[in-house]
mmCIF file of C-alpha atoms in Angstrom:
data_model
loop_
_atom_site.group_PDB
_atom_site.id
_atom_site.type_symbol
_atom_site.label_atom_id
_atom_site.label_comp_id
_atom_site.label_asym_id
_atom_site.label_seq_id
_atom_site.Cartn_x
_atom_site.Cartn_y
_atom_site.Cartn_z
ATOM 1 C CA MET A 248 8.588 69.308 -88.304
ATOM 2 C CA LYS A 249 10.074 72.658 -87.332
ATOM 3 C CA ILE A 250 13.669 73.042 -88.397
ATOM 4 C CA ALA A 251 14.672 73.802 -84.593
ATOM 5 C CA GLU A 252 13.423 70.321 -83.451
ATOM 6 C CA VAL A 253 14.494 68.215 -86.322
ATOM 7 C CA ILE A 254 18.029 69.575 -85.220
ATOM 8 C CA ALA A 255 17.142 69.037 -81.607
ATOM 9 C CA ARG A 256 16.281 65.207 -82.417
ATOM 10 C CA LEU A 257 19.743 64.796 -84.308
ATOM 11 C CA ASP A 258 21.602 65.730 -81.692
ATOM 12 C CA SER A 259 19.452 64.159 -79.254
ATOM 13 C CA LEU A 260 20.347 60.325 -80.601
ATOM 14 C CA LYS A 261 23.266 60.912 -82.874
ATOM 15 C CA HIS A 262 26.505 62.194 -80.904
ATOM 16 C CA ASN A 263 27.939 65.491 -83.701
ATOM 17 C CA THR A 264 30.459 68.127 -83.762
ATOM 18 C CA PHE A 265 28.895 69.875 -86.551
ATOM 19 C CA GLY A 266 27.204 73.454 -86.223
ATOM 20 C CA VAL A 267 23.512 74.740 -86.753
ATOM 21 C CA GLU A 268 24.698 76.346 -89.806
ATOM 22 C CA GLU A 269 26.247 72.842 -91.454
ATOM 23 C CA LYS A 270 22.693 71.055 -90.376
ATOM 24 C CA VAL A 271 20.590 74.161 -91.852
ATOM 25 C CA ALA A 272 22.159 73.981 -94.909
ATOM 26 C CA TRP A 273 21.311 70.112 -94.902
ATOM 27 C CA LEU A 274 17.395 70.992 -94.206
ATOM 28 C CA SER A 275 17.734 73.319 -96.829
ATOM 29 C CA LYS A 276 19.359 71.200 -99.453
ATOM 30 C CA VAL A 277 15.912 68.419 -98.853
ATOM 31 C CA ASP A 278 13.740 70.605 -99.100
ATOM 32 C CA ALA A 279 14.898 72.287 -102.036
ATOM 33 C CA MET A 280 15.311 68.491 -103.822
ATOM 34 C CA ILE A 281 11.446 68.302 -102.588
ATOM 35 C CA LYS A 282 10.077 71.406 -103.891
ATOM 36 C CA LYS A 283 12.272 70.938 -107.369
ATOM 37 C CA HIS A 284 11.130 67.228 -108.181
ATOM 38 C CA ILE A 285 8.190 66.919 -105.855
ATOM 39 C CA ILE A 286 5.846 70.263 -105.825
ATOM 40 C CA ASP A 287 6.945 72.144 -108.676
ATOM 41 C CA THR A 288 5.186 68.755 -110.297
ATOM 42 C CA HIS A 289 2.351 69.775 -109.431
ATOM 43 C CA GLU A 290 -0.934 71.749 -109.444
ATOM 44 C CA GLY A 291 -0.670 74.751 -107.905
ATOM 45 C CA ALA A 292 3.420 74.675 -106.591
ATOM 46 C CA GLU A 293 3.498 78.662 -107.372
ATOM 47 C CA LYS A 294 1.480 78.036 -103.514
ATOM 48 C CA VAL A 295 4.196 76.756 -101.513
ATOM 49 C CA ILE A 296 7.139 79.365 -101.513
ATOM 50 C CA PHE A 297 10.570 77.963 -100.536
ATOM 51 C CA ASN A 298 13.932 80.264 -100.658
ATOM 52 C CA GLY A 299 16.237 78.243 -99.079
ATOM 53 C CA TYR A 300 17.003 77.920 -95.398
ATOM 54 C CA THR A 301 19.734 80.069 -93.428
ATOM 55 C CA PRO A 302 21.251 79.848 -89.985
ATOM 56 C CA ASP A 303 19.406 83.361 -90.249
ATOM 57 C CA LYS A 304 15.914 81.904 -91.130
ATOM 58 C CA ASP A 305 13.498 81.590 -88.478
ATOM 59 C CA MET A 306 14.240 78.158 -86.536
ATOM 60 C CA GLN A 307 10.599 77.614 -85.792
ATOM 61 C CA THR A 308 9.987 77.788 -89.553
ATOM 62 C CA GLU A 309 7.987 74.607 -91.146
ATOM 63 C CA LEU A 310 9.785 72.027 -92.974
ATOM 64 C CA LEU A 311 7.772 70.857 -96.912
ATOM 65 C CA ALA A 312 7.311 67.593 -95.712
ATOM 66 C CA PRO A 313 4.223 66.572 -93.166
ATOM 67 C CA GLU A 314 3.885 64.281 -90.676
ATOM 68 C CA PRO A 315 4.012 61.443 -90.940
ATOM 69 C CA PHE A 316 7.128 62.108 -93.983
ATOM 70 C CA ASP A 317 8.906 64.058 -91.299
ATOM 71 C CA GLU A 318 11.408 61.202 -90.695
ATOM 72 C CA LEU A 319 13.040 61.847 -93.706
ATOM 73 C CA TYR A 320 14.777 64.801 -92.372
ATOM 74 C CA LEU A 321 16.668 62.892 -89.428
ATOM 75 C CA ARG A 322 17.762 60.480 -92.156
ATOM 76 C CA TYR A 323 19.057 62.723 -94.294
ATOM 77 C CA MET A 324 20.970 64.427 -90.966
ATOM 78 C CA GLU A 325 21.873 61.484 -89.784
ATOM 79 C CA ALA A 326 23.883 60.173 -92.921
ATOM 80 C CA GLN A 327 25.028 63.319 -93.520
ATOM 81 C CA VAL A 328 27.203 63.184 -90.090
ATOM 82 C CA ASP A 329 27.785 59.452 -91.127
ATOM 83 C CA TYR A 330 29.485 60.571 -94.107
ATOM 84 C CA HIS A 331 31.469 63.376 -93.424
ATOM 85 C CA ASN A 332 32.610 60.809 -90.146
ATOM 86 C CA ALA A 333 33.874 58.689 -93.081
ATOM 87 C CA GLU A 334 31.339 56.091 -91.254
ATOM 88 C CA TYR A 335 30.472 55.226 -94.437
ATOM 89 C CA ASP A 336 28.171 51.568 -93.244
ATOM 90 C CA GLY A 337 26.159 53.849 -90.946
ATOM 91 C CA TYR A 338 25.625 56.355 -93.968
ATOM 92 C CA ASN A 339 25.065 53.458 -96.527
ATOM 93 C CA GLN A 340 22.554 52.527 -93.866
ATOM 94 C CA ALA A 341 20.841 55.689 -92.968
ATOM 95 C CA ILE A 342 20.642 56.747 -96.663
ATOM 96 C CA LEU A 343 19.158 53.809 -97.258
ATOM 97 C CA MET A 344 15.788 55.053 -94.927
ATOM 98 C CA PHE A 345 16.658 58.184 -96.537
ATOM 99 C CA LYS A 346 15.102 56.773 -99.710
ATOM 100 C CA ALA A 347 12.676 55.107 -98.595
ATOM 101 C CA GLU A 348 11.134 58.115 -96.403
ATOM 102 C CA TYR A 349 11.539 60.264 -99.280
ATOM 103 C CA ASN A 350 10.205 58.260 -102.136
ATOM 104 C CA GLY A 351 7.306 57.486 -99.440
ATOM 105 C CA TYR A 352 6.117 61.289 -99.623
ATOM 106 C CA GLU A 353 6.853 61.661 -103.682
ATOM 107 C CA ARG A 354 4.271 58.434 -103.524
ATOM 108 C CA TRP A 355 2.024 59.753 -101.184
ATOM 109 C CA TYR A 356 2.401 63.449 -102.615
ATOM 110 C CA ASN A 357 1.664 62.244 -106.484
ATOM 111 C CA ARG A 358 -1.368 60.101 -105.483
ATOM 112 C CA THR A 359 -3.018 63.127 -103.729
ATOM 113 C CA HIS A 360 -1.898 66.600 -106.043
ATOM 114 C CA MET A 361 -2.513 66.570 -109.430
ATOM 115 C CA PRO A 362 0.512 66.513 -111.742
ATOM 116 C CA ILE A 363 1.239 69.475 -114.112
ATOM 117 C CA GLY A 364 0.018 67.485 -117.279
ATOM 118 C CA GLY A 365 -0.058 68.729 -121.279
ATOM 119 C CA LYS A 366 -2.596 68.630 -123.817
ATOM 120 C CA MET A 367 -2.767 64.594 -124.830
ATOM 121 C CA LYS A 368 -1.136 63.806 -128.161
ATOM 122 C CA TYR A 369 -2.319 60.875 -130.259
ATOM 123 C CA PHE A 370 -0.873 59.880 -133.021
#
């Protein structure tokens, strides 16, 4: 999913007054977590370049999580809208859905990519 696509989906599904700057920052935070906690712990991480997103970034940039896991972006952004609007029941539901999507992506990535390992030590 592209940056512009997830922002457009959020805006069509959930009324909000947040600007592109905040939304791009939220997406940048999610991909920073994915890069650090999932991708960088596996071989080939150096091939994935991520320097963060800013409003100046090309809005057609592909986000790191592919289909069918790209729903995690929408869920995270819904949670942020609810949190910043003090709609905590909605936030709790959205963040649980985000975590489920994120964990699904993490499990898939772990199954399909070789983790970085060290030498095994036997005692």
